[in-house]
Amino acid sequence: MGLMEQKRHFSVNLLDWYMINRRDLPWRRHNNPYFTWVSEIMLQQTRVDTVIPYFNRFIGNFPTVQALAEAPEEDVLKNWEGLGYYSRARNLQAAARQVMELHGGEMPQDKQGVFALKGVGPYTAGAILSIAFNQPQPAVDGNVMRVLSRYFLIDEDIMKGSTRVLMEELAGELIPEGRARDFNQALMELGALVCTPKAPHCLTCPVMEQCSGRIAGRELTLPVKTKAKPPRPEQRLVAIVEGRGDHHGQVLVRQRPDTGLLARMWELPHVLAAPAAAGKKAAPLADEPAMALLAGSLWAEGFAARPEGLATHAEHVFSHIVWSLQVYKCTEQDETGELPLIAAEARAAYDAQAAAGAATALSSAVLPESAAMRSSEPSAPEGQNVRTGKGDGLTYRWIGPEDMEKMAFPNIFLKLISSYFAGAYEDVRE
């Protein structure tokens, strides 16, 4: 069988399989370009099963491009809370405003117009144009490159730009006339359900008979992919500061800067312990020096708090960083008098190298960026408990359980704060 026949076999059999086996997904029930767009942004680096409830809630609250464009950013982030990669939500809203300003609220139908939207790359542009408008545009992501690498026995590294160009050209040639919408979704579906990364289900694959990778026994070694650089490990010390007096029943949180990692989201105060050695996991810091460093960092921002003891350990994985968190329950103290360290010896126990690393972190990415990097004042929720940190210039606020409904937190801090309010850390003491 020649290459042309192999391509025809792939397209025909894949479409036949898809029309019978396609999943009933909420964004497929309506030929709505906005729904397609939102779903594709949410599906970036996120599983379908995870996305479905988020998609339904998001569309329920922001049913149109106009509704999304006009919504407060805090509401958008709150609806995205727990989905991760929060820059996707900000870019989506910024792009919605572009659509309103430049296209009268209607999704553009040309490649240049779609590609110009903030947060839209080659794959997403191809997905929108093909699925929403049935245009013969390839939509090549990791799933698609895996399928094509195996079926056509392509040994090129899929991390290279030249390989992506090759895959896009090949995928474009496979689209049957007038069937771009179904074909691209079928290709995605095959990669998600059958031609999976580690255990492809070859015996149930609709194109297995002409799959060159399977015939050559290469289905488990393809695609060729250069290993990404492992994420940098960081050990961080987190404070759950329990309020007293006017702040009884509340905890202290802060809002991150307007730009950068987790921009404008709320979090528990935390500080970098000591940078890990290259290629090694960040090691936990002993409790005494950890609590001393944490108390000192809070004092530098104008908050007196006494660490009482370790509450829990946690971990949060980003694409480029892994945070290993030591979480300490702390008690608010009067802000007059001496720095409320546990003991002078505790600070001395933190060796000079670790202290130097922490000092560097405190001036850069730890707390997290300096006030000079903020593009504007944050729109903190109204209330009497809002303050500005003395050193980092970030917005701090005392919150109770009721505030969790209005403020957007990264998932790890959402879990930690919710656990505290649920009484999970009641018995933590020095």
XYZ file of C-alpha atoms in Angstrom:
430
model
C 0.000 0.000 0.000
C 1.395 3.388 -1.022
C 1.464 6.564 1.032
C -1.616 8.044 -0.637
C -3.645 4.924 0.091
C -2.340 4.861 3.656
C -3.514 8.448 4.124
C -6.947 7.689 2.655
C -7.288 4.624 4.888
C -6.494 6.778 7.919
C -8.990 9.545 7.135
C -11.904 7.298 6.142
C -11.616 4.804 8.974
C -10.949 7.436 11.608
C -14.064 9.401 10.654
C -16.227 6.264 10.599
C -14.978 5.336 14.073
C -15.528 8.836 15.447
C -19.123 9.112 14.298
C -19.932 6.027 16.366
C -17.614 6.477 19.366
C -17.357 10.215 19.967
C -17.973 11.396 23.497
C -20.918 13.571 24.414
C -19.100 16.700 25.585
C -20.927 19.924 26.492
C -19.014 22.101 24.026
C -19.893 19.712 21.207
C -23.639 20.081 21.721
C -23.759 23.584 20.242
C -21.953 24.886 17.203
C -20.990 28.001 19.130
C -17.563 29.515 18.334
C -17.317 31.041 21.807
C -17.968 27.662 23.463
C -15.345 26.055 21.238
C -12.836 28.739 22.118
C -13.413 28.498 25.876
C -13.207 24.706 25.823
C -9.958 24.692 23.855
C -8.313 27.135 26.261
C -9.456 25.079 29.249
C -8.280 21.825 27.673
C -4.702 23.057 27.347
C -2.678 20.797 29.668
C -5.871 19.660 31.418
C -7.897 16.448 31.143
C -11.388 16.439 29.663
C -13.011 14.994 32.803
C -11.520 17.813 34.862
C -12.605 20.502 32.420
C -16.299 19.554 32.066
C -17.599 20.985 35.387
C -15.420 24.077 35.010
C -16.699 24.643 31.484
C -20.338 24.304 32.542
C -19.894 26.743 35.438
C -17.875 29.205 33.362
C -20.400 29.306 30.532
C -23.228 29.552 33.048
C -21.654 32.687 34.525
C -20.194 34.133 31.318
C -22.506 32.885 28.526
C -21.245 35.282 25.853
C -18.062 37.012 24.761
C -19.536 40.282 25.977
C -20.307 38.861 29.426
C -16.733 37.640 29.768
C -15.230 40.891 28.504
C -17.237 42.982 30.978
C -16.798 40.760 34.036
C -14.484 41.790 36.898
C -11.202 39.909 36.660
C -11.667 38.623 40.210
C -14.895 36.876 39.130
C -13.176 35.277 36.160
C -10.320 33.991 38.310
C -12.763 32.706 40.937
C -14.545 30.671 38.252
C -11.167 29.342 37.105
C -10.024 28.541 40.653
C -8.542 25.047 40.897
C -8.119 24.631 37.139
C -4.549 25.924 37.215
C -2.432 27.818 34.683
C -4.280 31.008 35.563
C -2.687 33.063 32.805
C -5.076 31.186 30.505
C -8.036 32.848 32.212
C -6.503 36.323 32.055
C -5.552 35.898 28.409
C -9.021 34.573 27.606
C -10.658 37.647 29.108
C -8.175 39.977 27.404
C -8.935 38.269 24.091
C -12.681 38.603 24.721
C -12.146 42.337 25.048
C -10.217 42.276 21.762
C -13.158 40.533 20.098
C -15.535 43.181 21.440
C -13.343 46.105 20.395
C -12.068 44.849 17.040
C -14.759 42.465 15.804
C -18.023 43.750 17.250
C -18.352 40.816 19.621
C -18.215 38.194 16.863
C -15.434 35.622 16.752
C -13.208 36.349 13.714
C -13.289 33.668 11.022
C -9.911 34.297 9.421
C -6.624 32.790 10.567
C -4.908 36.139 11.045
C -7.744 37.479 13.177
C -7.964 34.396 15.403
C -4.211 34.053 15.776
C -3.970 37.705 16.873
C -6.110 37.043 19.940
C -4.185 36.976 23.201
C -3.391 33.456 24.367
C -4.206 31.825 21.015
C -1.380 29.826 19.458
C -1.217 27.762 16.252
C -3.042 24.751 17.715
C -5.868 26.746 19.281
C -6.314 28.852 16.149
C -6.564 25.709 14.032
C -9.007 24.118 16.470
C -11.293 27.151 16.520
C -11.310 27.617 12.748
C -11.877 23.931 12.001
C -14.342 23.052 14.772
C -16.324 26.292 14.923
C -16.248 27.197 11.224
C -15.396 23.886 9.508
C -12.377 25.406 7.796
C -9.667 22.946 6.622
C -7.054 24.057 9.131
C -4.830 21.591 11.000
C -4.984 21.542 14.816
C -1.794 19.850 15.984
C -1.122 19.311 19.672
C 0.775 16.619 21.570
C -1.974 14.040 21.134
C -2.093 14.581 17.394
C 1.695 14.436 16.995
C 1.746 11.162 18.909
C -0.876 9.615 16.625
C 0.783 10.793 13.429
C 4.267 9.788 14.624
C 3.079 6.238 15.221
C 0.844 5.802 12.201
C 3.371 7.187 9.711
C 6.485 6.018 11.632
C 7.962 9.495 11.975
C 11.231 9.510 13.919
C 11.615 13.278 14.177
C 11.748 14.855 17.633
C 8.317 16.362 18.263
C 9.862 19.045 20.493
C 11.485 20.641 17.440
C 9.741 23.421 15.552
C 10.555 21.797 12.219
C 8.710 18.641 13.284
C 5.628 20.642 14.205
C 5.651 22.234 10.747
C 5.927 18.758 9.206
C 3.030 17.498 11.322
C 0.835 20.491 10.474
C 1.400 19.952 6.757
C 0.627 16.247 7.095
C -2.485 16.818 9.203
C -3.741 19.363 6.683
C -3.376 16.832 3.856
C -5.445 14.278 5.784
C -8.549 16.465 6.241
C -11.347 15.233 3.944
C -13.121 17.957 1.978
C -15.942 19.501 3.990
C -15.197 17.410 7.101
C -12.624 19.503 8.967
C -14.827 19.868 12.065
C -15.363 16.140 12.521
C -11.910 15.058 11.373
C -9.896 17.234 13.753
C -12.078 16.220 16.675
C -11.733 12.583 15.621
C -7.950 12.902 15.574
C -7.976 14.423 19.063
C -10.360 11.727 20.269
C -8.160 8.934 18.965
C -5.152 10.324 20.814
C -7.128 10.769 24.026
C -8.935 7.421 24.110
C -6.996 4.883 22.022
C -3.502 5.970 20.966
C -2.550 6.914 24.515
C 1.005 7.785 25.616
C 2.060 4.712 27.593
C -0.390 1.931 26.767
C -1.929 2.372 23.307
C -4.984 0.199 22.668
C -3.855 -1.020 19.272
C -6.347 -3.878 19.007
C -9.301 -1.485 19.167
C -7.727 1.208 16.993
C -9.711 1.936 13.804
C -6.522 2.482 11.759
C -4.328 -0.259 13.249
C -4.125 -2.294 10.037
C -2.042 0.345 8.263
C -0.231 1.797 11.294
C 3.460 1.728 10.350
C 4.563 2.176 13.965
C 2.576 -0.857 15.123
C 3.767 -2.976 12.207
C 7.369 -2.073 13.045
C 6.826 -2.753 16.755
C 7.525 0.912 17.566
C 4.210 1.916 19.095
C 5.754 2.191 22.563
C 8.872 4.083 21.499
C 7.132 6.738 19.411
C 6.905 9.653 19.367
C 10.516 10.708 19.780
C 10.531 13.440 22.380
C 13.433 15.222 24.039
C 12.986 15.164 27.791
C 12.077 18.523 29.215
C 14.245 20.091 31.880
C 12.984 18.894 35.272
C 11.183 21.517 37.368
C 13.276 23.384 39.907
C 12.632 22.205 43.490
C 11.984 24.842 46.145
C 11.346 24.447 49.866
C 8.929 27.103 51.105
C 7.749 28.011 54.572
C 4.065 28.915 54.788
C 2.314 30.788 57.599
C -1.292 30.197 58.643
C -1.548 33.234 60.903
C -4.504 32.906 63.273
C -5.978 36.282 64.179
C -6.734 37.521 67.694
C -8.894 40.350 69.020
C -10.541 42.144 66.099
C -9.167 39.421 63.793
C -10.480 36.474 65.818
C -11.610 33.655 63.532
C -9.668 35.051 60.599
C -6.381 34.269 58.853
C -3.891 36.517 57.089
C -3.603 36.323 53.295
C -1.889 38.440 50.674
C -2.441 39.229 47.017
C 0.308 38.479 44.528
C 1.620 41.114 42.084
C -0.217 42.154 38.949
C 2.205 40.223 36.726
C 4.145 36.989 36.885
C 3.369 33.635 38.446
C -0.216 33.386 39.811
C -0.686 37.112 39.202
C -3.242 38.902 41.433
C -4.346 35.723 43.169
C -4.562 35.438 46.962
C -2.312 33.183 49.010
C -0.983 32.475 52.477
C 2.244 34.381 53.263
C 5.258 32.221 52.492
C 9.006 32.510 52.122
C 11.712 30.520 50.378
C 13.784 28.468 52.823
C 17.013 27.593 51.042
C 17.470 26.952 47.322
C 18.021 23.290 46.537
C 21.229 22.126 44.946
C 20.996 21.609 41.204
C 19.207 18.390 40.358
C 18.352 17.591 43.971
C 15.086 17.663 45.858
C 14.626 20.547 48.270
C 15.275 19.323 51.805
C 12.956 20.275 54.687
C 14.315 22.823 57.126
C 14.378 22.019 60.854
C 11.383 23.503 62.661
C 13.176 25.986 64.924
C 15.117 27.851 62.221
C 12.134 27.526 59.874
C 9.800 29.198 62.366
C 12.385 31.873 63.120
C 12.769 32.716 59.441
C 9.006 32.737 58.915
C 8.381 35.006 61.909
C 11.137 37.330 60.725
C 9.712 37.588 57.217
C 6.253 38.465 58.591
C 7.778 41.049 60.921
C 9.520 42.672 57.951
C 6.096 43.192 56.367
C 4.628 44.713 59.524
C 2.930 41.661 61.042
C 3.874 40.206 64.422
C 3.123 36.496 64.558
C 4.417 33.662 66.714
C 4.792 30.265 64.987
C 3.269 27.556 67.190
C 4.302 24.454 65.307
C 4.184 22.496 62.061
C 0.635 22.062 60.765
C 1.233 19.989 57.644
C 3.382 19.380 54.594
C 2.120 20.017 51.068
C 3.381 20.157 47.499
C 2.421 22.208 44.487
C 3.802 21.425 41.019
C 4.188 24.045 38.321
C 5.602 23.338 34.882
C 8.989 24.762 35.891
C 8.967 24.720 39.726
C 7.950 22.293 42.457
C 7.044 23.905 45.755
C 7.574 21.666 48.786
C 5.672 23.458 51.537
C 6.215 23.337 55.293
C 3.065 24.878 56.709
C 3.196 26.395 60.212
C 0.304 27.528 62.320
C 1.059 30.952 63.791
C -0.695 33.257 66.254
C -1.021 37.005 65.779
C 0.862 39.024 68.385
C 0.859 42.677 69.444
C 2.871 44.736 66.971
C 4.784 46.615 69.675
C 8.076 45.526 71.164
C 10.800 43.199 69.994
C 10.810 40.929 66.981
C 8.809 37.897 68.201
C 11.307 35.193 67.322
C 11.050 31.881 69.118
C 14.576 32.324 70.441
C 17.711 34.112 69.331
C 19.414 30.752 68.975
C 16.829 29.682 66.413
C 17.970 32.279 63.900
C 21.614 31.339 64.525
C 20.722 27.731 63.756
C 19.909 28.747 60.198
C 23.336 28.642 58.592
C 24.844 31.493 56.609
C 24.372 29.872 53.214
C 20.667 29.264 53.741
C 20.222 32.774 55.113
C 21.932 34.247 52.054
C 19.648 32.230 49.788
C 16.586 33.380 51.687
C 17.710 36.996 51.592
C 18.077 36.795 47.831
C 14.648 35.243 47.537
C 13.059 37.862 49.797
C 14.225 40.576 47.400
C 13.052 38.876 44.250
C 10.662 36.011 43.553
C 9.870 34.949 47.078
C 7.541 37.554 48.382
C 6.886 37.417 45.301
C 7.940 40.562 43.308
C 8.825 43.988 44.630
C 6.362 46.854 44.774
C 8.208 48.544 41.923
C 7.136 45.723 39.601
C 3.428 46.271 40.224
C 1.690 47.927 37.315
C -1.175 49.270 39.419
C -2.729 49.058 42.854
C -4.599 45.791 43.385
C -8.354 45.832 43.706
C -8.584 44.197 47.116
C -12.058 43.414 48.446
C -13.594 46.180 50.504
C -13.172 46.063 54.256
C -11.276 47.366 57.242
C -8.706 44.566 57.254
C -6.699 45.531 54.162
C -3.071 46.626 54.624
C 0.046 47.094 52.523
C 3.211 45.189 53.405
C 6.072 47.399 54.589
C 8.735 45.667 52.513
C 7.159 43.955 49.531
C 4.347 46.464 48.928
C 1.813 43.670 48.485
C -1.751 43.840 49.736
C -2.487 41.842 52.900
C -5.905 41.102 54.311
C -7.520 39.275 57.225
C -10.253 36.963 55.974
C -12.900 34.650 57.386
C -14.621 31.611 55.813
C -17.242 33.823 54.147
C -14.550 35.618 52.135
C -13.520 32.389 50.426
C -16.583 32.719 48.196
C -15.351 35.971 46.675
C -11.582 35.668 46.424
C -9.554 33.544 44.005
C -6.809 31.313 45.431
C -4.385 28.877 43.779
C -5.621 25.390 44.499
C -2.930 24.543 47.051
C -3.736 27.585 49.205
C -7.457 27.039 48.770
C -7.027 23.567 50.270
C -4.801 24.745 53.113
C -7.084 27.599 54.152
C -10.208 25.457 53.819
C -8.579 22.805 56.023
C -7.803 25.426 58.647
C -11.360 26.746 58.729
C -12.595 23.140 58.906
C -10.558 22.707 62.098
C -7.896 20.400 60.671
C -5.089 22.263 62.447
C -6.721 22.908 65.818
C -4.221 20.918 67.890
C -1.000 22.305 66.427
C 1.191 23.779 69.183
C 4.887 24.357 69.725
